[in-house]
Amino acid sequence: PATPSLKVGGLDLDYFSPKEYIIGGTKITGTEYLDKEVLVTLSKLAKGDKVVLPGEATAEAIKTLWAQGLFDDVKLNIEKFVQDTVYFEIEVVERPRLSSIDLKGVRKSEKTAIQEKLNDKTGKIVNDNLYNTTSAIVKKYLLDKGYFFTKINYTTRKDPNSENSVVLEANIDKGHRVKVQHIDFTGNKDFKAAKLRKYLKNPKQFAWWRFWGSGKFSKEKYEENKIKMISKLHEKGYRDAELLKDSIYQFNRKKVNIKMDLYEGKKYYFGKITWAGNAIYTTEILNKVLSIEKGDIFSEDKLDKKINGGGENGGDINSLYTDNGYLTFNIDPVQTKIYNDTVDVEMRIYEGPQYTNNRITLKGNTITNDKVVLREIRTKPGQKFNKSDLIRTVREIGALGNFDESKTVPTPRPNPSDGTVDIEYAVEEKPSDQIELSGGFGGGRIIGTLGLTFNNFSLRNLFNLKAYKPLPKGDGQKLSLRGQTNGKYYQSYSFSFSQPWFGGEKPVSFGVSAFTSLQSSGIGDSSNPNYYKIRLNGVTVSLGRRLNWPDNYFQLSHALSFQQYILQNYPGFKFSTGTSYNFNLSQEISRDSRDSPIYPTSGSFLRFTVQATPPYSLFNKVNYATASDKTKYRFTEYHKWKFDSQWYQRVGGQFVIKAQAQFGFLGSYNSGVGQSPFERFKLGGDGMQGFDFLQGSELIAMRGYANNTVIPVGANASQAQTSGSPIYTKYVLEARYPVIKSQQATAFILAFAEGGNTWDRFNDFNPFNIRRSVGVGARIFLPIFGLLGIDYGYGFDAIPGLPDANKGQFHFSIAQQLGGF
Amino acid sequence: CKSRFEKLRASNDVAKKYQEAIRLYNKRDFSKALVLFEDLSQKYRGREQAEGLNFYYANTLYKLQDYTTARYQFKSFADTYPASKDAEEARYMAAYCYYLESPTFSLDQENTYKAIDALQLFINLYPTSDRAVSAAKYIATLRGKLEDKAFENAKMYLTTGPSNVENYRAAVIALKNAQRDYPDIRYAEEMDFLMIKSQYMYAKNSIPIRQEDRYNEATDLYNEFTANYPKSKFTNDAKQLKSDIESGIAFNKQEMATFAADQAKYMEMLKKTGKIKDTISAKPIKADNTNIKNK
């Protein structure tokens, strides 16, 4: 065979006998913008170096130059040999470099998304390859969005900002976003095409009446949904079902057809279910928990749910074991035998040892002290490992409000040698303090508010300057301060403090709060005849504790409260000058199983409150029939009953339904004394506290009606509005949809229907005779500002005497008590 | 009109900037000095003066109490100029910055562990240095912090016992674990005593049938304690506990006897009324799954 050789300039370069040469020089040709010296350096074929020909060095030189990505072509020639000296010539074809791609004909959001995918293209040379890859990326992206017939043509222009660079302009003609005319199925026997289309969900077949919704075709979704459709068939017992082939073809400019070829297979049923490896639980118990009978329609999905469960409530095989210490429990359902239409399943179980909790540690608490979290942890050393407790603990750490719920991660670390498990809870602190700073109109004047809430306060470090960052923090106590004033006319200051584990031994919360406020005419001082004022002072002490019975979601609290009302020439009240005292005790029992305080998606909240004053009229020997109002109301007496129930449920996807019913009743001990002028309910509007605290009224929001306008039927409008009413009821049905769910903010939109009313006498009370409204709104929760809301409601029922009370109403709300009355 | 400092800052006269920065540093105007050092550390990269400059820069950050950045700068100084006369100090300062960043024991101790590692590394590198002595002292302080944490967190279970009986059992386990983790923990004596107390409380609040065993465990702990610490400041309290345990056992025995008698009477009555046949021997008490009496 002929020797492979290369003839250059009459010299043979024989691959079998390479020879060493000295480089006499390297010449670069074909460059326009690039520096020749640099290219020679890059090629490593410098003058004076030695080189073996043929050899590695030349190949390496070409490789290196290619790797720069600057050239369309690189050639290495040997110009000449002079004895043992070689002269190289490197011939390059320089191409302009891409500085950016300018996409035209697409929307801004699409442009950003495509741009991101194209990102690494800049700096490359502009050639056919670039056009092809770019087109492929753009078309793929648009295809996923439903644009099937995209056309792209390119033009280039020089980039004025940098040498030898061009801007590539891609003119995209998206064409129409296609819809689906027909979806046809072949190979289906037991399932009708209509049923299959339903399983597919999206895309939907074109129909003239479907003018709204997802008629548009998204390739991306289609790919997802066709898998879902098949798994739906599996769920129905057709375990062999398969999509053999599917094709999408053009129907016309705006529409495509889809054809799907299915293999349905036959319908299978569960046969014998046997258990292997179970020692702790008998087959009988396991079968009961599994609750799948012989003859049930076969579905792997159902089997999986029964084994691994979905919720934390258990009822599945996995929880049965993992809630009883079997942390390393494992189950493998094996289809042992398939005959005719029956599938026998053997559950192969590995039970493993029963683990006991050992070390419980906390990590990541850079602000909050250990004990604040540790005392809430339900998995305790010495207990059997319990997965439900673990999950519940994560939720309760979240409920403390100091940590990012989504970043609370429990890590169980089993030690198989001694059957113990160490659990580490990793948390991440989040800002939990709130500030309310507002200026607005109230009572026709500018009013300023400053409110501060510290949710992780530490009272014992108040005098320890080292703990200030910027305030003493870390003990999980809550301190809030609020001041509101518009100068002389109105001032209100309040303070509250609460401690979740009073005394440190039991989860008994202790709270103390106080307020003082003043409203006056603002003119002159008390000697002026037109001067009037009302001053309120109040202090409340409360104790609350969590109960373990009937279940551990219950909470019981007691509060003792004292209020003083000092009136001087004050108009519009039962008496104008005098002092009134309200001394009351309230008891509250509540059950809160909501899964999150801000945006609950499941669970409920129930609350029942009784508040009562001593029955002074029984023993104070005042003749109430003849006594003046001033004497009558010196010691105000009443009893008050309130009930609130909220219920949350996730329905289909992200939607959450909230249902709420409230009821309040204010009664008197003695008909001679009459109903209390204090503590009444005012229904309607945004429920925000304004000047209405004056009689200790409770404000109940009801959207679609102006503030305090839902008054009893037949009542004197102005009187009923100022005094409030003793009985109310309210119902809310709300659909919510989350828009943002992140650590920085939670936001959701909502649509609501509400109904509610007030009554003067219990005899008139009719819970079905209500004023109604509907509307939409949005809420955003920002960690530092609290909850901000806006609603638009439309009230259907006119209120006699108050023509502006109903119809369209906007409501703004700030930092309202979450889920409060 | 710009101040002199602003003008200098904007200028390119690096030599003058360097001088001014050092002057400001000596004048203790660290925040201004920092601005210049930051700027210069970029410009002097790879130059001879960079060594002195970077050491000043790290020290300025330290003086400004930005310990996180200072630590980084000290460490990178020591890594870049291992032969420098300041390298030892830089290593030491880097570890010391970790030490300063170690929070109070009741918070996450990640920086404490890192500080111990860094200080130990310093001691290994410069065992004869004067600073090694103070480094060892800091390590002792930090270890003390970890001991405090282990002790307090274990004790918490005893404190919160009234909220949940199982916390008493948890206390015994947590105290044992803390001793295992820190064999020379300085609270060892108190912890042994608290273990008796926790076990006693656990036994006392258990259902009657479990009480005797649990009291006996408490007695074991007591015997161990008196053997280990014949002259403890807790001796009197421990003796009190011992007598409480004894009376607890006595009371429990009586309680169980009464219970058994009642049970026997009830059985007798059932037999008489013919509701139960003689052949069936009734079990006296059924053990409850929870083993614990809810109080």
Coordinates of N, CA, C and O in Angstrom, one line a residue, chain B residues 159-231:
Chain B
T159 N -38.8 22.1 83.4 CA -39.6 23.4 83.7 C -41.0 23.3 83.1 O -42.0 23.7 83.7
T160 N -41.1 22.8 81.8 CA -42.4 22.7 81.2 C -43.1 21.4 81.5 O -44.1 21.2 80.8
G161 N -42.6 20.7 82.4 CA -43.3 19.5 82.8 C -44.8 19.6 83.1 O -45.6 18.8 82.6
P162 N -45.2 20.7 83.8 CA -46.7 20.8 84.1 C -47.5 20.9 82.8 O -48.7 20.6 82.9
S163 N -47.0 21.3 81.7 CA -47.8 21.3 80.5 C -48.0 20.0 79.9 O -49.0 19.8 79.1
N164 N -47.1 19.1 80.1 CA -47.2 17.7 79.5 C -46.3 16.8 80.3 O -45.1 17.0 80.4
V165 N -46.9 15.7 80.8 CA -46.2 14.8 81.7 C -45.0 14.2 81.0 O -44.0 13.9 81.6
E166 N -45.2 14.0 79.7 CA -44.1 13.4 78.9 C -42.8 14.2 78.9 O -41.7 13.7 78.6
N167 N -43.0 15.5 79.2 CA -41.8 16.3 79.3 C -40.8 15.9 80.4 O -39.6 16.1 80.3
Y168 N -41.4 15.3 81.5 CA -40.5 14.8 82.6 C -39.6 13.7 82.1 O -38.4 13.7 82.3
R169 N -40.2 12.8 81.3 CA -39.4 11.7 80.8 C -38.3 12.3 79.8 O -37.2 11.9 79.8
A170 N -38.8 13.3 79.0 CA -37.9 13.9 78.0 C -36.8 14.6 78.7 O -35.6 14.6 78.2
A171 N -37.0 15.2 79.9 CA -36.0 15.8 80.7 C -34.9 14.9 81.0 O -33.7 15.2 80.9
V172 N -35.3 13.7 81.5 CA -34.3 12.7 81.9 C -33.4 12.3 80.7 O -32.2 12.3 80.8
I173 N -34.0 12.1 79.6 CA -33.3 11.7 78.4 C -32.4 12.8 77.9 O -31.2 12.6 77.6
A174 N -32.9 14.0 77.9 CA -32.1 15.2 77.4 C -31.0 15.4 78.3 O -29.9 15.8 77.8
L175 N -31.2 15.3 79.6 CA -30.1 15.5 80.6 C -29.0 14.5 80.4 O -27.8 14.8 80.3
K176 N -29.4 13.3 80.2 CA -28.4 12.2 79.9 C -27.6 12.5 78.6 O -26.4 12.3 78.6
N177 N -28.4 12.9 77.6 CA -27.7 13.1 76.3 C -26.7 14.3 76.4 O -25.6 14.2 75.9
A178 N -27.1 15.3 77.2 CA -26.2 16.5 77.3 C -24.9 16.0 78.0 O -23.8 16.5 77.7
Q179 N -25.0 15.1 79.0 CA -23.8 14.6 79.7 C -23.0 13.8 78.8 O -21.7 13.8 78.8
R180 N -23.6 13.0 77.9 CA -22.9 12.2 76.9 C -22.2 13.1 75.9 O -21.0 12.8 75.5
D181 N -22.8 14.2 75.5 CA -22.2 15.1 74.5 C -21.1 15.9 75.1 O -20.1 16.2 74.4
Y182 N -21.2 16.3 76.4 CA -20.2 17.1 77.0 C -19.8 16.4 78.3 O -20.3 16.7 79.4
P183 N -18.9 15.4 78.2 CA -18.6 14.6 79.3 C -18.0 15.4 80.5 O -18.3 15.0 81.7
D184 N -17.3 16.5 80.3 CA -16.8 17.3 81.4 C -17.7 18.5 81.7 O -17.2 19.5 82.1
I185 N -19.0 18.4 81.4 CA -19.8 19.6 81.5 C -19.8 20.0 83.0 O -19.8 19.2 83.9
R186 N -19.8 21.3 83.2 CA -19.6 21.8 84.6 C -20.9 21.8 85.4 O -20.9 22.0 86.6
Y187 N -22.0 21.4 84.7 CA -23.3 21.3 85.5 C -23.5 19.8 85.9 O -24.6 19.5 86.3
A188 N -22.5 19.0 85.7 CA -22.8 17.5 85.8 C -23.5 17.2 87.1 O -24.5 16.4 87.1
E189 N -23.1 17.8 88.2 CA -23.7 17.5 89.5 C -25.2 17.9 89.6 O -26.0 17.1 89.9
E190 N -25.4 19.1 89.2 CA -26.8 19.6 89.2 C -27.6 18.8 88.2 O -28.8 18.5 88.5
M191 N -27.1 18.4 87.1 CA -27.8 17.6 86.1 C -28.2 16.2 86.7 O -29.3 15.8 86.5
D192 N -27.3 15.6 87.4 CA -27.6 14.3 88.0 C -28.7 14.5 89.0 O -29.6 13.7 89.1
F193 N -28.7 15.6 89.8 CA -29.8 15.9 90.7 C -31.1 16.1 90.0 O -32.1 15.5 90.4
L194 N -31.1 16.9 88.9 CA -32.3 17.2 88.2 C -32.9 15.9 87.6 O -34.1 15.8 87.4
M195 N -32.0 15.0 87.2 CA -32.5 13.7 86.7 C -33.4 13.0 87.7 O -34.4 12.5 87.3
I196 N -32.9 13.0 89.0 CA -33.7 12.3 90.0 C -35.1 13.0 90.1 O -36.1 12.4 90.1
K197 N -35.0 14.3 90.1 CA -36.2 15.1 90.2 C -37.2 14.9 89.1 O -38.4 14.7 89.3
S198 N -36.7 14.9 87.9 CA -37.5 14.7 86.7 C -38.1 13.3 86.7 O -39.3 13.1 86.4
Q199 N -37.3 12.3 87.1 CA -37.8 10.9 87.1 C -38.9 10.8 88.2 O -39.9 10.1 88.0
Y200 N -38.7 11.4 89.3 CA -39.6 11.4 90.4 C -41.0 12.0 89.9 O -42.0 11.4 90.1
M201 N -40.9 13.2 89.3 CA -42.1 13.8 88.8 C -42.8 13.0 87.7 O -44.0 12.9 87.7
Y202 N -42.0 12.3 86.9 CA -42.6 11.5 85.9 C -43.3 10.3 86.5 O -44.5 10.0 86.2
A203 N -42.7 9.7 87.5 CA -43.3 8.6 88.2 C -44.6 9.0 88.9 O -45.7 8.4 88.7
K204 N -44.5 10.2 89.5 CA -45.7 10.7 90.3 C -46.9 10.9 89.4 O -48.0 10.7 89.9
N205 N -46.6 11.4 88.2 CA -47.7 11.8 87.3 C -48.1 10.7 86.4 O -48.9 10.9 85.5
S206 N -47.6 9.5 86.6 CA -47.9 8.4 85.7 C -49.2 7.7 86.2 O -49.6 7.9 87.3
I207 N -49.7 6.8 85.4 CA -50.9 6.0 85.8 C -50.4 5.0 86.9 O -49.2 4.6 86.9
P208 N -51.2 4.7 87.9 CA -50.8 3.9 89.0 C -50.0 2.7 88.7 O -48.9 2.4 89.3
I209 N -50.4 1.9 87.7 CA -49.8 0.6 87.4 C -48.3 0.8 86.9 O -47.5 -0.1 87.1
R210 N -48.0 2.0 86.4 CA -46.6 2.2 85.9 C -45.7 2.8 87.0 O -44.5 2.9 86.9
Q211 N -46.4 3.3 88.1 CA -45.6 4.2 89.0 C -44.5 3.5 89.7 O -43.4 4.0 89.8
E212 N -44.7 2.2 90.1 CA -43.7 1.6 91.0 C -42.3 1.5 90.2 O -41.3 1.9 90.7
D213 N -42.4 1.0 89.0 CA -41.2 0.8 88.2 C -40.5 2.2 88.0 O -39.3 2.3 88.1
R214 N -41.3 3.2 87.8 CA -40.7 4.5 87.5 C -40.1 5.1 88.8 O -39.1 5.8 88.7
Y215 N -40.8 4.9 89.9 CA -40.2 5.3 91.2 C -38.9 4.6 91.4 O -37.9 5.2 91.8
N216 N -38.8 3.3 91.1 CA -37.6 2.5 91.3 C -36.5 3.1 90.5 O -35.3 3.1 90.9
E217 N -36.8 3.5 89.2 CA -35.7 4.1 88.4 C -35.2 5.4 89.1 O -34.0 5.7 89.0
A218 N -36.1 6.1 89.7 CA -35.7 7.3 90.4 C -34.8 7.0 91.5 O -33.8 7.7 91.8
T219 N -35.1 5.9 92.3 CA -34.3 5.5 93.4 C -32.9 5.1 92.9 O -31.9 5.5 93.5
D220 N -32.8 4.4 91.7 CA -31.5 4.1 91.2 C -30.7 5.3 90.9 O -29.5 5.4 91.2
L221 N -31.4 6.3 90.3 CA -30.7 7.6 90.0 C -30.2 8.2 91.3 O -29.1 8.8 91.4
Y222 N -31.0 8.1 92.4 CA -30.6 8.7 93.6 C -29.4 8.0 94.2 O -28.4 8.7 94.6
N223 N -29.4 6.7 94.1 CA -28.3 5.9 94.7 C -27.0 6.3 93.9 O -25.9 6.5 94.5
E224 N -27.1 6.4 92.6 CA -26.0 6.8 91.8 C -25.4 8.1 92.2 O -24.2 8.3 92.3
F225 N -26.4 9.0 92.4 CA -26.0 10.4 92.8 C -25.3 10.5 94.1 O -24.2 11.1 94.2
T226 N -25.8 9.8 95.1 CA -25.1 9.8 96.4 C -23.8 9.2 96.4 O -22.8 9.6 97.0
A227 N -23.6 8.1 95.5 CA -22.3 7.5 95.4 C -21.3 8.4 94.7 O -20.2 8.5 95.2
N228 N -21.8 9.1 93.7 CA -20.9 10.0 93.0 C -20.5 11.3 93.7 O -19.4 11.8 93.7
Y229 N -21.5 11.8 94.4 CA -21.3 13.1 95.1 C -21.7 12.9 96.6 O -22.8 13.3 97.0
P230 N -20.9 12.4 97.4 CA -21.2 12.2 98.8 C -21.5 13.5 99.5 O -22.3 13.6 100.4
K231 N -20.7 14.5 99.1 CA -20.9 15.8 99.8 C -21.4 16.9 98.8 O -20.6 17.7 98.3

